Coordinates of C-alpha atoms in Angstrom, one line a residue:
Chain Y
M1 CA 156.7 144.5 62.3
A2 CA 158.5 144.6 66.5
E3 CA 160.8 142.2 65.2
V4 CA 161.8 144.0 62.1
L5 CA 162.4 147.5 63.7
D6 CA 164.6 145.6 66.3
I7 CA 167.7 144.9 64.3
K8 CA 170.6 145.9 67.0
P9 CA 174.3 146.3 64.8
S10 CA 175.6 143.1 65.6
T11 CA 172.7 141.4 63.1
V12 CA 174.1 143.2 59.8
P13 CA 177.5 141.9 59.0
P14 CA 176.0 138.2 58.6
L15 CA 173.0 139.9 56.3
R16 CA 176.2 141.5 54.6
A17 CA 178.3 138.2 54.3
W18 CA 174.8 136.6 53.2
L19 CA 175.0 139.0 50.4
R20 CA 178.3 138.3 49.0
P21 CA 178.4 139.0 44.9
H22 CA 177.8 135.6 43.6
R23 CA 174.4 135.3 45.4
V24 CA 173.8 139.0 43.9
V25 CA 174.4 137.6 40.3
M26 CA 172.1 134.5 41.1
I27 CA 169.7 136.6 42.6
A28 CA 169.5 138.9 39.8
V29 CA 169.4 135.8 37.2
A30 CA 166.4 134.2 39.3
L31 CA 164.4 137.7 38.6
G32 CA 165.3 137.6 35.0
L33 CA 163.9 134.5 35.1
V34 CA 161.0 135.5 36.5
A35 CA 160.4 138.5 34.8
L36 CA 161.2 136.7 31.3
A37 CA 158.5 134.0 32.6
A38 CA 156.1 136.6 33.1
T39 CA 156.1 138.5 29.8
T40 CA 157.0 135.4 27.7
M41 CA 154.5 132.9 29.4
R42 CA 151.0 133.2 29.3
W43 CA 149.1 133.9 32.2
D44 CA 145.6 135.5 31.1
W45 CA 143.7 131.8 32.7
I46 CA 144.6 133.2 36.2
E47 CA 141.9 135.7 36.1
R48 CA 138.8 133.6 35.4
Y49 CA 140.5 130.6 37.7
W50 CA 141.7 132.5 40.9
P51 CA 138.1 132.3 42.5
L52 CA 138.3 128.3 42.1
A53 CA 142.1 128.3 42.8
L54 CA 141.6 130.1 46.0
Q55 CA 139.0 127.5 46.9
G56 CA 141.4 124.7 46.4
L57 CA 144.0 126.4 48.6
W58 CA 141.9 126.5 51.3
R59 CA 140.7 123.0 50.7
T60 CA 144.4 122.2 50.7
I61 CA 145.2 123.9 54.0
W62 CA 141.8 122.6 55.4
I63 CA 142.9 118.9 54.9
L64 CA 146.8 119.5 56.3
A65 CA 145.6 120.9 59.3
V66 CA 142.7 118.8 60.4
T67 CA 144.8 115.5 59.3
C68 CA 147.9 116.9 61.2
T69 CA 145.8 117.6 64.0
L70 CA 143.8 114.3 64.0
G71 CA 146.6 112.1 63.4
F72 CA 148.7 113.4 66.0
L73 CA 145.7 112.3 68.3
L74 CA 146.1 109.1 67.1
A75 CA 149.4 109.3 67.1
I76 CA 150.1 109.8 70.9
P77 CA 147.6 106.4 71.8
L78 CA 149.9 104.4 68.9
G79 CA 153.3 105.6 70.6
L80 CA 152.0 105.2 74.2
A81 CA 151.1 101.5 73.5
Q82 CA 153.9 100.6 71.6
A83 CA 156.4 101.6 74.0
A84 CA 154.9 100.9 77.2
G85 CA 151.5 99.4 76.2
P86 CA 150.8 95.3 77.2
R87 CA 151.9 93.0 74.2
W88 CA 147.8 92.9 73.3
L89 CA 148.2 96.7 72.5
A90 CA 151.7 97.0 71.6
V91 CA 151.2 94.3 68.8
P92 CA 148.1 95.4 66.8
A93 CA 149.7 99.1 67.3
R94 CA 153.5 98.2 65.7
A95 CA 151.3 96.3 63.0
F96 CA 149.0 99.2 62.0
C97 CA 152.4 101.1 62.1
T98 CA 154.2 98.8 60.1
V99 CA 151.3 98.5 57.2
I100 CA 150.8 102.2 56.8
R101 CA 154.4 103.1 56.1
G102 CA 155.0 99.8 53.9
T103 CA 152.0 100.5 51.5
P104 CA 151.4 103.3 49.2
L105 CA 149.9 106.2 50.4
L106 CA 147.7 106.5 46.8
L107 CA 146.9 102.3 47.4
Q108 CA 145.5 103.1 51.5
L109 CA 143.6 106.3 49.8
W110 CA 141.9 104.4 46.9
L111 CA 141.7 101.0 49.0
L112 CA 139.1 103.3 51.3
Y113 CA 137.6 105.6 48.6
F114 CA 136.6 102.2 45.7
G115 CA 136.6 99.8 47.9
L116 CA 134.6 101.4 51.4
G117 CA 132.3 103.3 49.0
S118 CA 132.3 100.4 47.0
L119 CA 131.1 98.5 49.8
F120 CA 128.8 101.0 52.0
P121 CA 125.8 101.0 49.3
Q122 CA 125.2 97.2 49.7
F123 CA 124.2 97.9 53.6
P124 CA 121.0 99.3 53.7
W125 CA 121.1 100.4 57.0
I126 CA 124.2 103.0 55.6
R127 CA 122.1 104.2 53.4
E128 CA 119.7 104.7 55.6
S129 CA 121.7 107.1 58.2
E130 CA 121.8 110.3 58.7
L131 CA 125.9 109.9 57.7
W132 CA 125.4 108.7 54.1
P133 CA 125.1 112.4 52.4
Y134 CA 128.6 112.5 54.1
L135 CA 129.7 108.9 53.0
R136 CA 128.6 109.7 49.4
Q137 CA 131.4 112.7 49.3
A138 CA 135.2 112.1 48.5
W139 CA 136.6 113.9 51.2
P140 CA 136.1 111.9 54.4
Y141 CA 137.7 109.3 52.5
A142 CA 140.7 112.2 52.3
V143 CA 140.2 113.0 55.6
L144 CA 140.0 109.3 57.0
G145 CA 142.9 108.0 54.9
L146 CA 145.4 110.9 55.4
T147 CA 144.8 111.2 59.1
L148 CA 145.9 107.2 59.3
S149 CA 149.2 107.6 57.4
F150 CA 149.7 110.3 59.7
A151 CA 149.4 108.3 62.7
G152 CA 151.0 106.0 61.2
Y153 CA 154.3 107.8 60.5
E154 CA 154.1 110.4 63.7
G155 CA 153.5 107.0 65.8
E156 CA 156.8 105.7 65.4
V157 CA 158.4 108.7 66.1
M158 CA 156.0 109.2 69.3
R159 CA 157.0 105.5 70.3
G160 CA 160.5 106.7 70.1
A161 CA 159.3 109.8 72.1
F162 CA 157.5 108.4 74.7
A163 CA 160.4 105.7 75.1
G164 CA 163.3 108.6 75.4
V165 CA 162.3 110.7 78.6
P166 CA 164.5 109.8 81.2
R167 CA 163.3 107.1 83.3
G168 CA 164.2 109.2 86.6
Q169 CA 161.8 111.7 85.9
L170 CA 158.7 109.3 85.9
E171 CA 160.5 107.7 89.4
A172 CA 160.4 111.5 90.7
A173 CA 157.2 112.0 90.0
R174 CA 155.6 109.1 91.2
A175 CA 157.7 109.2 94.6
F176 CA 155.9 112.5 94.7
G177 CA 152.7 110.8 95.1
M178 CA 151.2 111.8 91.7
R179 CA 148.9 109.4 90.2
R180 CA 150.0 107.6 86.7
R181 CA 147.4 109.9 84.9
T182 CA 148.9 112.8 86.1
V183 CA 152.3 112.0 86.1
F184 CA 151.2 110.8 82.1
R185 CA 150.1 114.6 81.7
R186 CA 152.2 116.4 83.4
I187 CA 155.8 115.0 83.2
W188 CA 155.5 112.1 80.4
L189 CA 153.1 113.6 77.5
P190 CA 154.7 117.1 77.9
Q191 CA 158.5 115.8 77.3
A192 CA 157.6 113.1 74.8
I193 CA 155.9 116.2 72.7
Q194 CA 159.1 118.4 72.9
R195 CA 161.5 115.4 71.5
A196 CA 159.0 114.8 68.6
L197 CA 158.5 118.7 67.8
P198 CA 161.6 118.6 65.7
T199 CA 160.6 115.9 63.5
L200 CA 157.4 117.1 63.7
A201 CA 157.6 120.1 61.4
G202 CA 159.2 117.4 58.7
E203 CA 156.1 115.2 59.1
T204 CA 154.2 118.3 58.7
V205 CA 156.2 119.1 55.4
L206 CA 155.5 115.6 53.6
Q207 CA 151.8 116.0 54.8
L208 CA 151.3 118.8 52.9
K209 CA 153.5 116.6 50.0
A210 CA 151.3 113.6 50.3
T211 CA 147.4 116.0 50.1
P212 CA 147.4 116.4 45.8
L213 CA 147.3 112.6 46.6
V214 CA 143.5 113.5 47.3
A215 CA 143.3 114.8 43.8
T216 CA 143.0 111.3 41.9
I217 CA 139.9 110.4 44.3
T218 CA 138.0 113.8 43.2
V219 CA 138.6 115.9 46.0
I220 CA 139.3 119.8 44.7
D221 CA 142.1 121.2 46.0
I222 CA 144.6 123.3 44.4
Y223 CA 146.6 120.8 42.5
A224 CA 143.4 119.3 41.1
V225 CA 142.6 123.5 40.1
A226 CA 146.0 123.2 38.6
G227 CA 144.9 119.9 36.7
R228 CA 141.4 121.5 35.5
V229 CA 143.0 124.5 33.6
R230 CA 145.5 122.2 32.2
Q231 CA 142.5 120.4 31.0
D232 CA 140.4 123.3 29.7
T233 CA 143.2 125.2 28.2
F234 CA 146.1 123.0 27.2
I235 CA 148.8 125.2 29.2
V236 CA 150.9 122.7 30.4
Y237 CA 153.7 124.6 32.7
E238 CA 152.5 127.6 33.8
P239 CA 149.7 126.1 36.4
L240 CA 152.6 123.5 37.2
L241 CA 155.2 126.4 38.0
L242 CA 152.7 128.5 39.8
L243 CA 151.1 125.4 42.1
A244 CA 154.9 124.4 42.7
L245 CA 155.7 128.0 43.8
V246 CA 152.3 127.9 46.2
Y247 CA 154.0 124.4 47.7
L248 CA 157.2 126.7 48.3
M249 CA 155.3 128.7 49.9
I250 CA 153.1 126.8 52.1
T251 CA 156.0 125.0 53.0
G252 CA 158.0 128.0 54.6
I253 CA 155.3 129.2 56.4
I254 CA 155.4 125.5 58.5
V255 CA 159.0 125.4 58.7
F256 CA 158.7 129.3 60.0
A257 CA 156.3 128.4 61.7
F258 CA 157.5 125.4 64.0
R259 CA 160.9 127.0 64.2
R260 CA 158.7 130.0 66.2
L261 CA 157.0 127.4 68.2
E262 CA 160.1 125.3 69.2
S263 CA 161.9 128.8 70.1
R264 CA 159.0 129.6 72.7
I265 CA 159.0 126.4 74.4
P266 CA 162.0 126.4 76.9
S267 CA 163.9 123.3 75.9
R268 CA 166.4 121.7 79.2
L269 CA 166.4 117.8 79.0
G270 CA 167.2 116.5 82.3
Chain G
M1 CA 110.6 92.0 49.9
P2 CA 113.4 90.2 52.7
E3 CA 116.5 92.4 53.1
P4 CA 119.8 90.1 53.0
A5 CA 121.9 90.4 56.6
P6 CA 124.6 92.4 56.7
I7 CA 126.9 89.6 56.5
E8 CA 125.7 87.9 54.2
T9 CA 126.0 91.1 52.3
L10 CA 129.6 91.3 53.2
L11 CA 130.3 87.7 52.3
S12 CA 128.9 88.6 48.7
A13 CA 130.9 91.2 47.9
F14 CA 134.1 89.4 48.4
A15 CA 132.3 85.7 47.6
Q16 CA 131.5 87.3 43.8
A17 CA 133.7 85.3 42.3
S18 CA 136.0 83.2 44.0
L19 CA 139.4 84.8 45.5
F20 CA 141.6 82.2 43.8
E21 CA 139.9 82.5 40.1
L22 CA 140.4 86.2 40.7
L23 CA 144.0 86.4 41.7
A24 CA 144.9 83.4 39.2
P25 CA 148.4 84.1 37.8
S26 CA 146.9 83.5 34.3
P27 CA 143.9 85.0 32.6
P28 CA 140.9 85.5 33.2
G29 CA 142.6 86.0 36.6
W30 CA 145.2 89.2 37.3
G31 CA 147.3 87.8 39.4
G32 CA 149.5 88.0 36.3
N33 CA 149.2 91.5 36.1
L34 CA 149.7 92.5 39.3
L35 CA 153.3 90.6 39.2
R36 CA 153.9 92.2 36.2
G37 CA 153.2 95.5 37.5
L38 CA 155.1 94.6 40.9
A39 CA 157.8 93.5 38.5
N40 CA 157.8 97.5 36.8
S41 CA 158.1 98.8 40.0
V42 CA 160.8 97.1 41.6
Q43 CA 162.7 98.3 38.2
I44 CA 161.4 101.8 38.6
A45 CA 162.9 102.1 42.2
L46 CA 165.7 100.5 41.5
G47 CA 166.5 102.8 38.4
A48 CA 165.5 105.4 40.6
F49 CA 167.7 104.4 43.5
G50 CA 170.9 103.9 41.2
I51 CA 170.0 107.6 39.7
G52 CA 169.8 108.8 43.4
L53 CA 172.5 107.4 44.6
V54 CA 175.0 109.0 42.1
I55 CA 173.3 112.4 41.8
G56 CA 173.4 112.1 45.9
T57 CA 177.2 111.4 46.0
A58 CA 178.3 114.2 43.5
G59 CA 175.4 116.8 45.5
A60 CA 177.2 115.8 48.5
Y61 CA 180.5 116.9 46.8
G62 CA 179.4 119.4 45.4
K63 CA 178.1 120.7 49.0
L64 CA 181.2 120.1 50.9
Y65 CA 183.9 120.6 48.2
G66 CA 182.6 122.5 45.5
G67 CA 182.9 127.0 44.9
P68 CA 180.1 129.2 46.5
V69 CA 177.7 128.8 43.3
I70 CA 177.8 125.2 42.8
R71 CA 176.7 125.3 47.0
D72 CA 173.9 127.5 46.6
L73 CA 172.9 125.7 43.6
M74 CA 173.1 122.7 45.5
E75 CA 171.3 124.2 48.2
V76 CA 168.5 125.5 45.8
Y77 CA 168.0 121.8 44.3
T78 CA 167.7 120.3 47.7
T79 CA 165.6 123.0 48.7
V80 CA 162.6 123.3 46.3
V81 CA 162.7 119.5 45.5
R82 CA 162.3 117.9 48.9
A83 CA 159.3 121.1 49.4
V84 CA 157.5 120.6 46.2
P85 CA 154.9 117.6 46.1
E86 CA 156.3 114.2 44.1
L87 CA 153.4 114.8 42.1
V88 CA 154.2 118.0 40.9
L89 CA 157.4 117.8 40.3
I90 CA 156.7 114.0 38.1
L91 CA 153.9 115.9 36.4
L92 CA 156.6 119.0 35.4
L93 CA 159.3 117.0 34.8
Y94 CA 157.6 114.3 32.7
Y95 CA 156.1 117.0 30.5
A96 CA 159.1 119.5 30.5
G97 CA 161.9 116.8 30.2
T98 CA 160.2 115.2 27.5
D99 CA 159.6 118.5 25.6
L100 CA 163.2 119.8 26.4
I101 CA 164.2 116.5 24.6
N102 CA 161.9 116.6 21.4
R103 CA 163.0 120.2 20.7
M104 CA 166.6 119.6 21.4
L105 CA 166.6 116.5 18.9
E106 CA 164.1 118.8 16.7
A107 CA 167.1 121.5 16.5
M108 CA 169.8 119.2 16.0
G109 CA 168.2 118.1 13.0
Y110 CA 166.5 114.5 14.3
P111 CA 163.0 113.5 14.4
P112 CA 161.2 113.4 17.4
V113 CA 161.3 110.5 19.8
D114 CA 158.5 108.9 22.1
I115 CA 160.4 108.6 25.2
S116 CA 158.8 105.3 27.3
G117 CA 157.3 105.6 30.9
L118 CA 159.8 103.3 31.9
V119 CA 162.6 105.7 31.2
A120 CA 160.6 108.9 32.1
G121 CA 159.6 107.4 35.7
I122 CA 163.4 106.2 36.3
A123 CA 164.8 109.7 35.6
V124 CA 162.3 111.7 37.4
L125 CA 161.9 109.6 40.5
G126 CA 165.7 109.4 40.5
F127 CA 166.2 113.3 40.0
V128 CA 163.8 113.3 43.6
Q129 CA 165.8 110.5 45.3
G130 CA 169.0 112.4 44.1
A131 CA 168.1 115.9 46.6
Y132 CA 167.0 113.3 49.4
A133 CA 170.5 111.7 49.1
T134 CA 172.5 114.4 48.9
E135 CA 171.5 115.5 52.5
V136 CA 171.9 112.0 53.8
I137 CA 175.2 111.7 52.2
R138 CA 176.7 114.6 53.1
G139 CA 175.8 113.8 56.7
A140 CA 177.3 110.6 56.7
I141 CA 180.6 112.1 55.1
L142 CA 180.6 114.7 57.6
S143 CA 181.0 111.7 60.1
I144 CA 183.7 110.3 59.0
P145 CA 187.0 110.9 61.1
Q146 CA 188.5 113.6 59.2
G147 CA 192.0 112.1 59.8
Q148 CA 191.4 109.3 58.0
I149 CA 191.0 111.5 54.6
E150 CA 193.5 114.2 55.3
A151 CA 196.1 110.8 56.0
A152 CA 194.9 109.8 52.4
R153 CA 195.1 112.9 51.1
A154 CA 198.9 112.9 52.6
Y155 CA 199.7 109.5 50.8
G156 CA 198.9 111.1 47.6
M157 CA 196.0 109.8 46.5
S158 CA 193.8 111.3 43.5
P159 CA 190.1 112.3 44.8
L160 CA 188.8 109.5 42.3
L161 CA 191.2 107.2 44.1
L162 CA 190.1 108.8 47.7
L163 CA 186.6 108.4 46.7
R164 CA 186.3 105.2 46.1
R165 CA 189.0 103.7 49.0
I166 CA 188.0 105.8 51.4
T167 CA 185.2 108.7 51.2
L168 CA 182.6 105.5 50.3
P169 CA 183.5 102.4 52.2
A170 CA 184.4 105.2 55.5
M171 CA 180.4 106.8 55.1
L172 CA 178.5 103.7 54.3
P173 CA 178.1 102.7 57.7
F174 CA 176.5 106.2 58.6
A175 CA 174.7 106.7 55.2
I176 CA 172.8 102.9 55.2
P177 CA 169.8 104.3 57.6
G178 CA 168.9 107.0 55.7
L179 CA 169.4 105.2 52.0
A180 CA 167.5 102.3 53.1
N181 CA 165.0 105.1 54.4
L182 CA 165.6 106.5 51.2
W183 CA 165.3 102.7 49.3
L184 CA 161.6 102.5 51.3
I185 CA 160.3 105.7 49.4
A186 CA 161.3 104.6 46.7
T187 CA 159.4 101.5 46.0
K188 CA 156.2 103.5 47.4
D189 CA 157.1 106.6 45.2
T190 CA 156.9 104.2 42.5
A191 CA 152.7 104.5 42.8
L192 CA 152.5 108.0 41.8
L193 CA 153.5 107.0 38.3
A194 CA 150.2 105.4 38.2
V195 CA 148.6 109.2 38.2
V196 CA 150.4 109.5 34.8
G197 CA 149.6 106.2 33.3
F198 CA 152.7 104.2 33.9
N199 CA 151.3 100.7 34.5
E200 CA 153.0 99.9 37.4
L201 CA 151.4 98.0 40.4
T202 CA 149.1 100.3 41.6
L203 CA 147.5 101.1 38.3
A204 CA 147.3 97.5 37.4
T205 CA 145.6 97.0 40.4
R206 CA 142.9 100.1 39.7
Q207 CA 142.4 98.4 36.3
A208 CA 142.0 94.7 37.7
A209 CA 139.5 96.3 40.4
G210 CA 137.3 98.3 38.0
T211 CA 137.0 95.7 35.8
T212 CA 135.9 92.7 37.9
K213 CA 134.2 95.2 40.4
A214 CA 136.6 93.1 43.5
Y215 CA 137.8 96.6 44.7
F216 CA 138.7 95.1 48.3
T217 CA 140.5 91.8 47.0
F218 CA 142.6 93.4 44.6
F219 CA 144.0 96.9 46.6
L220 CA 144.1 94.6 49.5
A221 CA 146.5 91.6 47.9
A222 CA 148.5 94.9 46.2
G223 CA 149.2 96.3 49.5
A224 CA 149.8 92.8 50.6
L225 CA 152.7 93.0 47.9
Y226 CA 154.3 96.2 49.0
L227 CA 154.0 95.5 52.4
L228 CA 156.0 91.8 51.2
L229 CA 158.0 94.3 49.3
T230 CA 159.1 96.4 52.4
L231 CA 159.8 93.8 54.9
F232 CA 162.1 91.6 52.6
S233 CA 163.6 94.6 51.8
N234 CA 164.3 95.4 55.5
V235 CA 165.2 91.7 55.8
I236 CA 168.2 92.5 53.2
I237 CA 169.1 95.9 54.4
G238 CA 169.7 94.5 57.9
W239 CA 172.1 92.2 56.5
I240 CA 174.0 95.1 54.6
E241 CA 174.1 96.9 57.7
K242 CA 175.8 94.4 59.5
R243 CA 178.4 93.7 57.0
A244 CA 178.8 97.2 56.9
R245 CA 179.2 97.9 60.0
R246 CA 181.5 94.9 60.9
G247 CA 184.5 95.7 63.1
M248 CA 182.7 98.7 64.7
P249 CA 181.3 99.0 68.1
S250 CA 177.5 98.7 67.8
V251 CA 175.1 101.6 68.7
G252 CA 172.5 101.4 71.4
G253 CA 174.8 99.6 73.0
A254 CA 172.0 97.1 73.7
N255 CA 174.2 94.3 72.3

């Protein structure tokens, strides 16, 4: 709220400039369309399905957060191996990124779910292990597939980010007598992450757009709930429109959050 | 009961039928189905990419030179399409598009038509590609030295001639990296049409895998096909880029 109250006189004109007459008309038309949709389309199904939709929404957000975090953690060694690693590390890392980026995510998910899923039951020691109850569910495969995918794309970004940190910075740190691990922790990694941050927002949005694919391997996310509504009630457009709106809002939140994060981190690159 | 050693079980999964029998190009092998699926995928990707280029060029012109209303509409188009998952857009446009066309035909007194999956797939993916292409081409046009366009105007070129002779060739070197990326996205997005039941490579693979239970073999084979397509595209793209950039100083300075 503090931000809202903090409007200075100088910030008002841009809003007025933004709200030009044609925009007012367009917003009015858009609101009219929304009102038309609200009154003429069928929305009575929401009442019955909203608990399920909330669960699905939570699952979508949870999968997005977990896979982005894990994928990014995996992308750091992948990028480092490609940028500065010895050959026997750089070649496999590059091959991994090429394969992940060169094949559709849907295929990767199906390979993991149907392929691994059909292979595992043949091993008695896997069936008897404590992990088996999890391996019989779909979500571990979804998380694994999305994590690997994010790591593949972000690993390529991190390679450029690691390579882009000026040599002089690292040499100066070495000259200060820092050990290699300290150089990495204090100088190289922070600056590389800072360079990768602008692309990170875009990658996260792409990852959000990839999450509905997990519905094809029976994970009930928000997209799968919309599909369920369509199957149960034969209402086609309303759930899909609402779904598109939900994704738009999540995208907006992601973009906004990353913009806040970026403005907080001081950007003075040497 | 003696339990089979794990490695033998692993091998037996692959050895249910020999690899070559499964992937043979003619029935009972499934190789032919996979290749037909690949041909369908390439066809859709080419069509969608082409439509995306046309929409993208028009959209970039709208964003750069259009009136305020067109500019805002383009902004809404690119923002919404780039924020909503392709899968949702495909379903929405697939249902809404076919429904709308049939209603229009009905209103004009024609019998409803059954729109083929190929046409619908190309149209929907093209619409999605158009949003991304708009941004790429807009950025490329902005990278052209403004004097070149002004000079062409001063010569009295008509807008179309200007587009054909100056803007398109001059922006191409700047647009190619982004457009190449879009082409690779297009080839991979064709897999999404498997969800609406179009028989492209991914769905053909799943059918083959489901019938023979050799999931690993077929999904790996399809992955190899997609990867080959990507690597082959990269070679072509490198060749086109070299040609489009001829006479220009190299970027990166490594050469």
